[in-house]
XYZ file of C-alpha atoms in Angstrom:
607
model
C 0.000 0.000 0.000
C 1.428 3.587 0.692
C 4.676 4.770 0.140
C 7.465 6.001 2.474
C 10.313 7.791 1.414
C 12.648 9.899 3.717
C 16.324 11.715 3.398
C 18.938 13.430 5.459
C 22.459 14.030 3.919
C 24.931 16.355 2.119
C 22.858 16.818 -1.071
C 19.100 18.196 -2.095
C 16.938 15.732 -0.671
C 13.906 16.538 -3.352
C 15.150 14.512 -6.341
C 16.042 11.487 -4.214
C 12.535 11.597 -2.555
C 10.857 11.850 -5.577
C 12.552 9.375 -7.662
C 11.959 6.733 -4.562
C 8.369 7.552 -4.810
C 8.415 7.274 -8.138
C 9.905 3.694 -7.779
C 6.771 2.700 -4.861
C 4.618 3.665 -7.677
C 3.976 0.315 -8.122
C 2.742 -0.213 -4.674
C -0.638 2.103 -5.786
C -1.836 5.164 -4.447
C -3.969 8.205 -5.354
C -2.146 11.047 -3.849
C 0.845 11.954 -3.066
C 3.385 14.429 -0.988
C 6.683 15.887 0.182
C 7.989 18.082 2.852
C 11.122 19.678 3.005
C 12.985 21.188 6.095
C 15.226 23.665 5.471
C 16.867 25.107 8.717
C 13.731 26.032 10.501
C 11.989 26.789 7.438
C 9.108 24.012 5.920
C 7.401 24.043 2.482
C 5.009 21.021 2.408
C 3.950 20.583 -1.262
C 0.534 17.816 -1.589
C -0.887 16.428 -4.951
C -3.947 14.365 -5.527
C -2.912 12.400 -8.530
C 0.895 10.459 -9.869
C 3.832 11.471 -8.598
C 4.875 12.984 -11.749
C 1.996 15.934 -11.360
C 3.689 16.354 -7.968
C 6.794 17.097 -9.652
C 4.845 19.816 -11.812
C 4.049 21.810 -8.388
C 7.155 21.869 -6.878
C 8.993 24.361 -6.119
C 12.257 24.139 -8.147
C 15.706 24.529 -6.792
C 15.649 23.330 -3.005
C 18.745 22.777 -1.636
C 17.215 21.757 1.705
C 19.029 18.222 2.236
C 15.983 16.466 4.843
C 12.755 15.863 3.982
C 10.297 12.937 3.928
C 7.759 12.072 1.249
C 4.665 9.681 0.733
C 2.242 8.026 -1.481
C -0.781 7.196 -0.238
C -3.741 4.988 -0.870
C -6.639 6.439 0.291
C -7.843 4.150 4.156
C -9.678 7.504 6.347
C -11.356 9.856 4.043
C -11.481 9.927 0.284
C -8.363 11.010 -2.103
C -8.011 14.829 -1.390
C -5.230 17.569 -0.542
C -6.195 17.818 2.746
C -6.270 14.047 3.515
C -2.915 13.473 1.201
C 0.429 13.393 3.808
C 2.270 14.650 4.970
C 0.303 15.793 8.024
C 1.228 18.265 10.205
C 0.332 19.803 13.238
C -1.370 23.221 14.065
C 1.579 25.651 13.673
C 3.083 23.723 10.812
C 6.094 23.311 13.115
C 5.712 18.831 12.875
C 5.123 17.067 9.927
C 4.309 13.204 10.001
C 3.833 10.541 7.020
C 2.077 6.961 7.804
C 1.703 3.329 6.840
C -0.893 1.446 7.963
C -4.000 1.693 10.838
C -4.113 3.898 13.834
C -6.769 2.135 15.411
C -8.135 4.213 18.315
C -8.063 7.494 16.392
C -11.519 8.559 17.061
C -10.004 8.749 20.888
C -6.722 10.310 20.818
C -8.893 12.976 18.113
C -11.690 13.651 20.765
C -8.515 14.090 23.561
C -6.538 15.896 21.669
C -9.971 18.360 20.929
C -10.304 18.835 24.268
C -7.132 20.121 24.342
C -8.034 22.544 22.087
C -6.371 21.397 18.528
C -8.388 21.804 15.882
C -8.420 19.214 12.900
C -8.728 19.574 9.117
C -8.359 15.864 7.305
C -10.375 12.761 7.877
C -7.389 10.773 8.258
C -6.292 8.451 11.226
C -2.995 10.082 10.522
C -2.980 13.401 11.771
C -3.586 12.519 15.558
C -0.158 12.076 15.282
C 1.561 15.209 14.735
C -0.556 16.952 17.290
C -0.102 14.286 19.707
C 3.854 14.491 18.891
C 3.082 18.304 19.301
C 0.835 17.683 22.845
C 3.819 15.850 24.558
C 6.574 18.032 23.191
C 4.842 21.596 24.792
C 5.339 19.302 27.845
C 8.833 17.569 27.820
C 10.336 20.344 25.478
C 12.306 17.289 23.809
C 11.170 16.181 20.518
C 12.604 12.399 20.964
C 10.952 12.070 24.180
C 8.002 13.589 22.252
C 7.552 11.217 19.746
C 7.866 8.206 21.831
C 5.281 9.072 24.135
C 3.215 9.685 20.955
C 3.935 6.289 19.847
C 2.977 4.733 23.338
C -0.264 6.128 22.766
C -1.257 4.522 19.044
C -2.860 1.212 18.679
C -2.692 -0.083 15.635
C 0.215 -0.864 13.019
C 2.361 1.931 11.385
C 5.513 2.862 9.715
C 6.349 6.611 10.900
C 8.539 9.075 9.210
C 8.296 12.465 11.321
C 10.401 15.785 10.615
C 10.330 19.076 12.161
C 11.705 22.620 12.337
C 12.535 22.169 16.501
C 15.624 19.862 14.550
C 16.170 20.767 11.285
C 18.883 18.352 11.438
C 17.350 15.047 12.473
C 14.631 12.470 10.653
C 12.843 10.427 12.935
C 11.451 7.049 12.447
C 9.299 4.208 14.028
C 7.939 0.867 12.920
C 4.955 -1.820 14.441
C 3.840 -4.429 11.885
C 4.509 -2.397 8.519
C 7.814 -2.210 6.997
C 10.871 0.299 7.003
C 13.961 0.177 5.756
C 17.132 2.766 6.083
C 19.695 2.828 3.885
C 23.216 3.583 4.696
C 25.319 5.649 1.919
C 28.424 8.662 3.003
C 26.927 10.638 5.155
C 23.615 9.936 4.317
C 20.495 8.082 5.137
C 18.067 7.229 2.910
C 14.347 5.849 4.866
C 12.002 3.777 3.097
C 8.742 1.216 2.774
C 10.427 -0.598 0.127
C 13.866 -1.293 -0.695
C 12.896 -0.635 -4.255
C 13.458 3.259 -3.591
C 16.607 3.149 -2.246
C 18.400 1.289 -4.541
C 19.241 3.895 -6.810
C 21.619 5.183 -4.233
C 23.208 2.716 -2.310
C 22.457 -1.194 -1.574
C 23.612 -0.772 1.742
C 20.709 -1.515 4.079
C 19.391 -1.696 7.945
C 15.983 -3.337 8.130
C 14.019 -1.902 11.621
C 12.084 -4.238 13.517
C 8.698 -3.925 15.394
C 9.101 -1.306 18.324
C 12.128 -0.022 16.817
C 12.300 4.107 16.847
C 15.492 5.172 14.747
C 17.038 8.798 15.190
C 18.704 9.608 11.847
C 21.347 12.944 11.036
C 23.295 13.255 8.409
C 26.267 11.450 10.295
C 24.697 8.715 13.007
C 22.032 6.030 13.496
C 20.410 5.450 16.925
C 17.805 3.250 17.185
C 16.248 2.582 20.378
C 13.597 -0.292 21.121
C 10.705 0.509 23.176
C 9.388 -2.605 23.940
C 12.838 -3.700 25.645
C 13.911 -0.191 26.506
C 17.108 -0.508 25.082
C 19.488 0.668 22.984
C 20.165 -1.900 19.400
C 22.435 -2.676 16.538
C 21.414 -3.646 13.610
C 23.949 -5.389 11.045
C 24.138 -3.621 7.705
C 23.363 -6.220 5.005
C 23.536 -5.835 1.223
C 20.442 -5.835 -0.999
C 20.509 -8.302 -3.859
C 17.881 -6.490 -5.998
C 18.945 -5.729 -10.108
C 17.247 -2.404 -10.819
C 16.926 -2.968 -14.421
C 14.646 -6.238 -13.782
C 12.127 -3.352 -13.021
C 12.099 -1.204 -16.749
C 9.726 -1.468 -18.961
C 11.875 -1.988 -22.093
C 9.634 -2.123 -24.759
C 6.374 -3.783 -23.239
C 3.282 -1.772 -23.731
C 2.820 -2.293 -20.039
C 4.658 -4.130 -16.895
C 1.991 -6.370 -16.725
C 2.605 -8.261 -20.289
C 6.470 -7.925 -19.354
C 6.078 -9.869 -16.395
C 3.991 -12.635 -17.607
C 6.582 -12.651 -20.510
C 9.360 -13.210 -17.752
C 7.545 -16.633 -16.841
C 9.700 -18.941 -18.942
C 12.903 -17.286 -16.937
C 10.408 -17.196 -13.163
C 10.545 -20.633 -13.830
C 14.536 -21.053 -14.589
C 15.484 -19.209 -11.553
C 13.084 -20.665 -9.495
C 14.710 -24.595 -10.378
C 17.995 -23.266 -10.743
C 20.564 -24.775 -8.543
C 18.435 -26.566 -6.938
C 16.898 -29.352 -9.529
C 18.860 -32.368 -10.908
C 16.906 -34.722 -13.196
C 19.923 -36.559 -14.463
C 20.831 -37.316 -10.908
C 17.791 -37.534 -9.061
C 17.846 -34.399 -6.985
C 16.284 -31.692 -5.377
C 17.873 -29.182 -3.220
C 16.749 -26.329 -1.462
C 19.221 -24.782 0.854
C 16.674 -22.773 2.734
C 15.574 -25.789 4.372
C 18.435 -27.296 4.944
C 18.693 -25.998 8.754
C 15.288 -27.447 9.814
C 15.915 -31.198 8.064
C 15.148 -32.834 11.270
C 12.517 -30.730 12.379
C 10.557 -31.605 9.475
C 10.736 -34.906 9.266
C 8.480 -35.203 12.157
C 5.873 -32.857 10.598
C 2.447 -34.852 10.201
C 0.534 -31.971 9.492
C 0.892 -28.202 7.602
C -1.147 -25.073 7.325
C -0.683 -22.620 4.637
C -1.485 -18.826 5.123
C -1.333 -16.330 2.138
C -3.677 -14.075 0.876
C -4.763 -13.351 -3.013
C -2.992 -14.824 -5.677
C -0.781 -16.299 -2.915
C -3.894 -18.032 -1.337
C -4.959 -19.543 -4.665
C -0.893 -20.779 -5.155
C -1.289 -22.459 -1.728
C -4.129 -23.978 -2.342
C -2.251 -25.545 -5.629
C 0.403 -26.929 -3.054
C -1.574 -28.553 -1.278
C -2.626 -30.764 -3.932
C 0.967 -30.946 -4.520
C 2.317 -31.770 -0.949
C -0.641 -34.312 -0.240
C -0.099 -35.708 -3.300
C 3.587 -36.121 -4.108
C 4.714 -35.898 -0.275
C 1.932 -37.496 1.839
C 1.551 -34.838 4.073
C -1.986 -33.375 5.238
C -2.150 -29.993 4.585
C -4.557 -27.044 4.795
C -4.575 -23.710 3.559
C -6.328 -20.600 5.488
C -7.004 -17.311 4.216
C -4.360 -15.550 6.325
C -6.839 -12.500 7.502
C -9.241 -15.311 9.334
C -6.522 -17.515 10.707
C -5.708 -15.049 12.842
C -8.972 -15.320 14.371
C -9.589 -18.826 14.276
C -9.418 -20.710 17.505
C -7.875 -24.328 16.751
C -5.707 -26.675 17.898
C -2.309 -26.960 16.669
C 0.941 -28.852 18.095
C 4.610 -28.717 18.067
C 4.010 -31.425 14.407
C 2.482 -28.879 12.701
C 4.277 -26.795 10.252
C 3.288 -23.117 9.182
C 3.779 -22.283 5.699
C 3.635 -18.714 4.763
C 3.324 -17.425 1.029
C 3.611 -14.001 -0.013
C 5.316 -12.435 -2.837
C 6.268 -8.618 -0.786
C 6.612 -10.590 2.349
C 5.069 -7.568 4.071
C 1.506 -8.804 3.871
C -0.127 -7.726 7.176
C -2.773 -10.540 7.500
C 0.412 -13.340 6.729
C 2.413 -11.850 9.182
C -0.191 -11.412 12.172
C -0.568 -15.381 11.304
C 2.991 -15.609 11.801
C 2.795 -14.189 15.583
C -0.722 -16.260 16.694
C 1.548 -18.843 16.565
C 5.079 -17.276 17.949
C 4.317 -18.906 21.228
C 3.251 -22.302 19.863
C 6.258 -23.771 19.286
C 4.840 -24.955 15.189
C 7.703 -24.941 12.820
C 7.006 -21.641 10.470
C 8.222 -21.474 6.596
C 7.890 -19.331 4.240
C 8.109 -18.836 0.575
C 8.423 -14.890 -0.129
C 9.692 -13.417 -3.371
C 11.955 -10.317 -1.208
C 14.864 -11.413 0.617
C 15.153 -9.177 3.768
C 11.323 -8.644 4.053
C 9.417 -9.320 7.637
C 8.422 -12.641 6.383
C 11.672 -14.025 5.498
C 13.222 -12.791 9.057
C 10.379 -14.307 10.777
C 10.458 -17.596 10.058
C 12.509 -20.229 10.850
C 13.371 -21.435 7.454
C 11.759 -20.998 3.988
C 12.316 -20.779 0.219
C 12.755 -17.629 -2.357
C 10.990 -17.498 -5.218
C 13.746 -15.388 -7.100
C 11.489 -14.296 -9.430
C 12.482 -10.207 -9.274
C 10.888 -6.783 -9.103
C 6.758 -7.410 -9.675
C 6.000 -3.795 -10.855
C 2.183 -4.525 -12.136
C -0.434 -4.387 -9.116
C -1.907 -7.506 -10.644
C 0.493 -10.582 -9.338
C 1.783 -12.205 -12.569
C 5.371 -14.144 -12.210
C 5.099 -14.207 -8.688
C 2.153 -16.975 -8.432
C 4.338 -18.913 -11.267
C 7.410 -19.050 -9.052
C 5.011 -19.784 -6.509
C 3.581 -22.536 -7.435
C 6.825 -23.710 -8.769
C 8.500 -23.334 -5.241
C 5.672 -25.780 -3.795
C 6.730 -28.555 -6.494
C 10.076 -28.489 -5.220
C 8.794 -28.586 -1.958
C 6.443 -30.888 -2.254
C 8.993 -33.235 -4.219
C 11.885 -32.582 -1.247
C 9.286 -33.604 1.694
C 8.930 -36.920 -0.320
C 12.494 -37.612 -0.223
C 12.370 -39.243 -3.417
C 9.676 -41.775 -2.328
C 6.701 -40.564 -4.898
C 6.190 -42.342 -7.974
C 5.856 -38.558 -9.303
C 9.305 -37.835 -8.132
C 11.742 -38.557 -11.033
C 8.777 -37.136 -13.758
C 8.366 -34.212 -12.430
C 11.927 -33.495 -11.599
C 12.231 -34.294 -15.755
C 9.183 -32.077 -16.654
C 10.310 -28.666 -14.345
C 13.747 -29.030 -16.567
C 11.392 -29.341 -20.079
C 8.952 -26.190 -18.480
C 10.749 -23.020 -19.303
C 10.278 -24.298 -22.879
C 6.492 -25.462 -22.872
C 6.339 -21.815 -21.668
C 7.533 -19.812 -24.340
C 5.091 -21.951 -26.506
C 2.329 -20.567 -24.436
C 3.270 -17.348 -24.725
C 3.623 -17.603 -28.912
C -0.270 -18.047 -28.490
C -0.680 -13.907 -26.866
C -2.392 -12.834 -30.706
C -4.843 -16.028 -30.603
C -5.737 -15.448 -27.268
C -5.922 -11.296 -27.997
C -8.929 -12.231 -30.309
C -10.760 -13.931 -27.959
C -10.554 -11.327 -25.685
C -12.030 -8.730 -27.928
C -15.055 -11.149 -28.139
C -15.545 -11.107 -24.435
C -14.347 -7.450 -23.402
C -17.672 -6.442 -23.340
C -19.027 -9.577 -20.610
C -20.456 -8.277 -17.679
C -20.056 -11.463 -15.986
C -17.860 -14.582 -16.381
C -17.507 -17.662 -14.914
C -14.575 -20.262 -14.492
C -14.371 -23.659 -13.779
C -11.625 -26.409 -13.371
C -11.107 -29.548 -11.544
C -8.793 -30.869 -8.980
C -5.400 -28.926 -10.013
C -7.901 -27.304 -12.391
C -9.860 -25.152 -9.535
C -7.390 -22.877 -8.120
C -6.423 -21.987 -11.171
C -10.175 -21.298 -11.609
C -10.015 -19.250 -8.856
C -6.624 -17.437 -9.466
C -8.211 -16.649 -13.341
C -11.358 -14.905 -12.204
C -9.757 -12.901 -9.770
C -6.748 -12.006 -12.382
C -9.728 -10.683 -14.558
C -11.620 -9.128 -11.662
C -8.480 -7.221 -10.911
C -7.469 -5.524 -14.329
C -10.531 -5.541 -16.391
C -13.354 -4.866 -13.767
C -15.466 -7.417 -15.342
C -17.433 -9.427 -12.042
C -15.951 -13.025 -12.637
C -16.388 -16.151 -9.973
C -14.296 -19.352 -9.979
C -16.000 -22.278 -9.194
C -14.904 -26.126 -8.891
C -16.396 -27.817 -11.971
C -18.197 -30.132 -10.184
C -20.527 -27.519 -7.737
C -21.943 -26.247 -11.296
C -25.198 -28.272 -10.430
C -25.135 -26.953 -6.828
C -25.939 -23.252 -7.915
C -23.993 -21.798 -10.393
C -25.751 -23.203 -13.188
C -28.633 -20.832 -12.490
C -26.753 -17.824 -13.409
C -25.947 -19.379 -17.097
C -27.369 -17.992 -20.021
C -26.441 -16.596 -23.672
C -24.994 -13.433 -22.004
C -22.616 -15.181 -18.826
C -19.141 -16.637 -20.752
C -17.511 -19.666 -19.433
C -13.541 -20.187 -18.936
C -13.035 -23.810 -18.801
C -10.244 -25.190 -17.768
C -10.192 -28.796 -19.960
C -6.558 -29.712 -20.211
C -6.013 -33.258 -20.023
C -6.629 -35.189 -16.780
C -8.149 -38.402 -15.197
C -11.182 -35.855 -14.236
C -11.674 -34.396 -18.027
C -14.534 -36.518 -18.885
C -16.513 -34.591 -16.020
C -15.388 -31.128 -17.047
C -16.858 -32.072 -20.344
C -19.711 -32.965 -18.949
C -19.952 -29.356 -17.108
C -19.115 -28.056 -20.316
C -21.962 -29.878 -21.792
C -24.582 -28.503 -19.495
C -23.457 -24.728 -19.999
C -23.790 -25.264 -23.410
C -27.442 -26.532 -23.074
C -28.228 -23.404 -21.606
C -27.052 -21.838 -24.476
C -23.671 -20.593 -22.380
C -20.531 -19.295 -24.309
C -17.638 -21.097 -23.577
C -13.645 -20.498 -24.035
C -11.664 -23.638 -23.263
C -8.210 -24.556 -22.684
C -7.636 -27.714 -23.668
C -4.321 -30.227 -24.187
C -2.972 -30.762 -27.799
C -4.124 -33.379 -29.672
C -8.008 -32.983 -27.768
C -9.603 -31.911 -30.841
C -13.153 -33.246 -29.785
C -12.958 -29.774 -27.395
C -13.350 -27.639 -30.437
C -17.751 -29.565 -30.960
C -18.124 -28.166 -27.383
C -16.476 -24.717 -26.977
C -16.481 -21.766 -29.173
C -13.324 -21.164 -28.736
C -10.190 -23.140 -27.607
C -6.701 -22.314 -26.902
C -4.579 -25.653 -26.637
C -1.509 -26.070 -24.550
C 1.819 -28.099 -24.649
C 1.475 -31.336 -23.268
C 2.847 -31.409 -19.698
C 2.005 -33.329 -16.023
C -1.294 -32.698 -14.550
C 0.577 -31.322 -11.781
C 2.540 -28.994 -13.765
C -0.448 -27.949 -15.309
C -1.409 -24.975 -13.298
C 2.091 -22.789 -14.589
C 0.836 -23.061 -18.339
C -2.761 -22.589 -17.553
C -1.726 -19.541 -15.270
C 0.072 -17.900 -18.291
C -2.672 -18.354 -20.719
C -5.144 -17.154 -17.812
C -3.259 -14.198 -17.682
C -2.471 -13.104 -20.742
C -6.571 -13.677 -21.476
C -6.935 -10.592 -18.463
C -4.416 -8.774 -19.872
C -6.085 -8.324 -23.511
C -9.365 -8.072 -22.208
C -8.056 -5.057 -20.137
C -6.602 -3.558 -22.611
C -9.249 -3.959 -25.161
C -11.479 -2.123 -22.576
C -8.764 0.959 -22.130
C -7.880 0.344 -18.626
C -4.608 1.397 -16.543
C -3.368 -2.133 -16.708
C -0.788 -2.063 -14.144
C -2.637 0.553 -11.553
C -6.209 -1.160 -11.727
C -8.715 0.911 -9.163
C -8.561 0.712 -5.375
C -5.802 -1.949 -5.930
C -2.385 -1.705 -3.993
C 0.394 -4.209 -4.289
C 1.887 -4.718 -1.281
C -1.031 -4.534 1.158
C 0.586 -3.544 4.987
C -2.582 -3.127 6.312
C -5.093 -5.769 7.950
């Protein structure tokens, strides 16, 4: 979600703020803002709108070398000047920008009234420069200040906070949404995302929950409040490639990234699979070996597109490795009470490894004593340095809101999972170590099929409604497809397991509701036909993928897109690709912002 992005240093701190929000663009957002200190003077500049029309308004020329900046996606109160950050308090002397919730607003507002400040934004933010401004009339000292401010807030937040009282400090504070400072000669550069400070240095200090950091030009201090004492946090090296992130010459990041899923799946195998010899390796589990060979039992949280990828491993694990597993929406785990013991393995997917709800499943079960994985995409994130052990999905920068390449290296990660917890016991296990070398290749051919499945979506653009179906490995993908249209092209879409269409579904079909049917080959196929069969007696469009060589497809579908022959269980990368590049057109055909689709964010922080 929003955007952080903070300076202090030797040089003009406006072009390195705004090229780091510029690079968090990605994250979404529908305003955005920068303050910049100058001695004890502050110009705080706001824009509803991109970043770019920001640049248009600002003030050319500043030399003043501290200032913070944010993006934000509207939470409290609609997109507007006055609710855009930063915030600031009454005498424009404290200025504030925020990730995530502060929960008990509405009462620190109604206190802070009665003290006699006066408020002009509908945000949960701004409690928080006039409570930083309440405790510093009292303590005169802007550190002690802004703690007791933070004592007060319930909620989750990343806080960037200025002022003119010391024009030569940035303060900072994190509780369950990320910040990261990075370290470059005498300068500090504070961010949300490591993506906007890699311009500059890759050189980086991740802050942890309670942390508040004390930034100048020259020194770090960060101070934890929940221990009360001073910490040290190692510098460690990002291992990001900037120019994984340009466009090049895609139309849009979206159709770049699902054009990266021949090399999402490379990286994702490489090093660590060995047809010829029979192996599968994944050093990020190495450490925990023993631990999980007593697992009888795991539980996979993720959200979105992650959800839907988890819910393709666990076909996969129970399948290929034996092993039981279940997969929870991570925002109602956290709320579900259930038993769990010390055999029970958490598995957390999420491409940012900042989600909020995947993390707050992480700490239910901190006390538990359950063995918790993870499979993230970011190496440094919360995620990855909360587990015990886990797995990247090294499948670089994601700049599209809509999760492309990341639910391909997902769901490629689980394989190799799935095919290391059977420890080469699996009848599957040789095959599919075979077919992930052969994928990369069946991928491309997918791809070659972008103009056939470009027509099809100029049939459908104009669907109000569409339905998908699949079975067994078939129905997440179901799912995952209607929510990758739902995303980018607006159009209502519900995926449904093939075999519920008698159950309800089925009442909705008519000449005007479009079917995606997922009919690649399978020992189930003969039943998808069958649901196939009974849309089309209800006179239901239908657009099928189907396997090559299953010509009989083409008397039941109006239109079919056929895929390279691969494993059923391999199935769900190809069908992914085709899935999304069907969204894609369709979006496009319709004229929509592809990559920023409405009230979407990419990284949500926020529960």
């Amino acid at each position: 979600m929003c955007g952080i992005v903070g300076y202090i240093g030797t040089r003009p701190a406006a072009p390195v703020i705004m090229d780091g929000l510029q690079a968090l663009e990605y994250r979404g957002y529908d305003s955005a803002g920068i303050v910049l200190i100058n001695k004890n003077t502050a110009v705080n500049t706001k824009q509803v709108g991109r970043v770019v029309q920001l640049k248009t308004i600002l003030a050319a020329g500043s030399t003043a070398p501290l200032a913070i900046g944010h993006t934000r996606w509207a939470t409290h109160g609609e997109p507007s000047i006055l609710n855009s950050h930063p915030h600031a308090n009454s005498d424009k002397t404290i200025f504030v920008v925020h990730n995530g919730i502060i929960e008990n607003h509405e009462q620190l507002r109604t206190k802070l009234r009665a003290e006699g400040y006066v408020f002009i934004s509908e945000t949960d933010t701004e409690v928080v420069p006039h409570l930083i401004d309440y405790y510093f009339k009292q303590t005169g000292s802007f550190n002690t200040a802004f703690k007791a401010a933070l004592a007060d807030l319930t909620g989750a937040y990343a806080i960037a906070a200025v002022t003119t009282h010391e024009p030569d400090s940035l303060f900072a504070a994190r509780l369950s949404s990320p910040l990261v400072i990075g370290v470059g000669e005498e300068e500090y550069i504070l961010a949300s995302d490591p993506s906007a400070i890699l311009e500059h240095t890759k050189k980086v200090i991740y802050l942890d929950d309670h942390d508040v950091a004390v930034i100048t030009k020259n020194s770090l201090k960060v101070h934890n409040t929940r221990t009360d004492k001073p910490i040290e946090h190692d510098v460690e090296l990002l291992d990001l490639d900037t120019k994984k992130a340009q466009l090049g010459d895609y139309a849009h990041y979206m159709l770049k990234e699902i054009y990266e899923a021949p090399e999402t799946i490379r990286s994702a195998i490489r090093g660590r699979v060995k047809a010829s010899k029979g192996i599968v390796k994944l050093g990020g589990l190495e450490n925990v070996v023993a631990q999980l060979r007593y697992i009888d039992r795991i539980v996979i949280v993720a959200c979105g597109t992650s959800y839907y990828a988890g819910l393709v491993g666990e076909y996969l694990i129970e399948e290929i490795a034996g092993i039981p597993v279940e997969v929870q929406q991570a925002s109602e785990f956290k709320y579900r009470c259930e038993p769990f013991s010390r055999s029970t393995a958490l598995l957390a997917i999420s491409q940012s490894g900042e989600t909020a709800d995947t993390i707050a499943a992480l700490k239910k079960v901190e006390d538990y004593g359950v063995l918790k994985l993870g499979i993230v995409n970011t190496p440094g994130s919360t995620i990855a340095r909360m587990t015990d052990a886990g797995v990247y999905c090294h499948a670089g920068p994601e700049q599209a809101v809509a999760s492309t390449k990341a639910f391909i290296a997902q769901v490629t990660v689980l394989t190799l999972i799935a095919l290391h917890l059977s420890d080469g016991a699996s009848k599957l296990y040789k095959p599919l170590l075979k077919e992930l070398e052969a994928l990369p290749a069946k991928a491309e051919a997918v791809l070659k099929l972008s103009d056939d499945i470009a027509k099809i979506a100029h049939k459908y653009q104009n669907a109000r409604d569409f339905l998908y179906i699949g079975r067994q490995y078939g129905y997440p993908c179901a799912l995952e497809g209607a929510l990758k249209l739902k995303e980018v092209s607006y159009i209502h879409a519900e995926g449904y397991a093939a075999g519920e269409m008698k159950h309800g579904p089925l009442a909705m079909i008519d000449k005007d509701f479009p079917t995606f049917a997922i009919a690649t080959d399978s020992p189930l196929l003969d039943k998808t036909i069958s649901s196939i069969e009974e849309i089309r007696a209800r006179k239901g469009h239908v657009f099928a993928l189907a396997t090559e060589g299953n010509t009989a497809i083409e008397k039941l579908a109006d239109n079919v897109v056929y895929l390279p022959k691969t494993m059923e269980q391999t199935q769900p990368i190809l069908v992914a690709i085709a899935m999304q590049l069907f969204s894609y057109h369709v979006a496009v055909a319709k004229g929509f912002d592809v990559d920023r689709p409405r009230n979407l964010a990419k990284s949500v922080t926020v529960e």
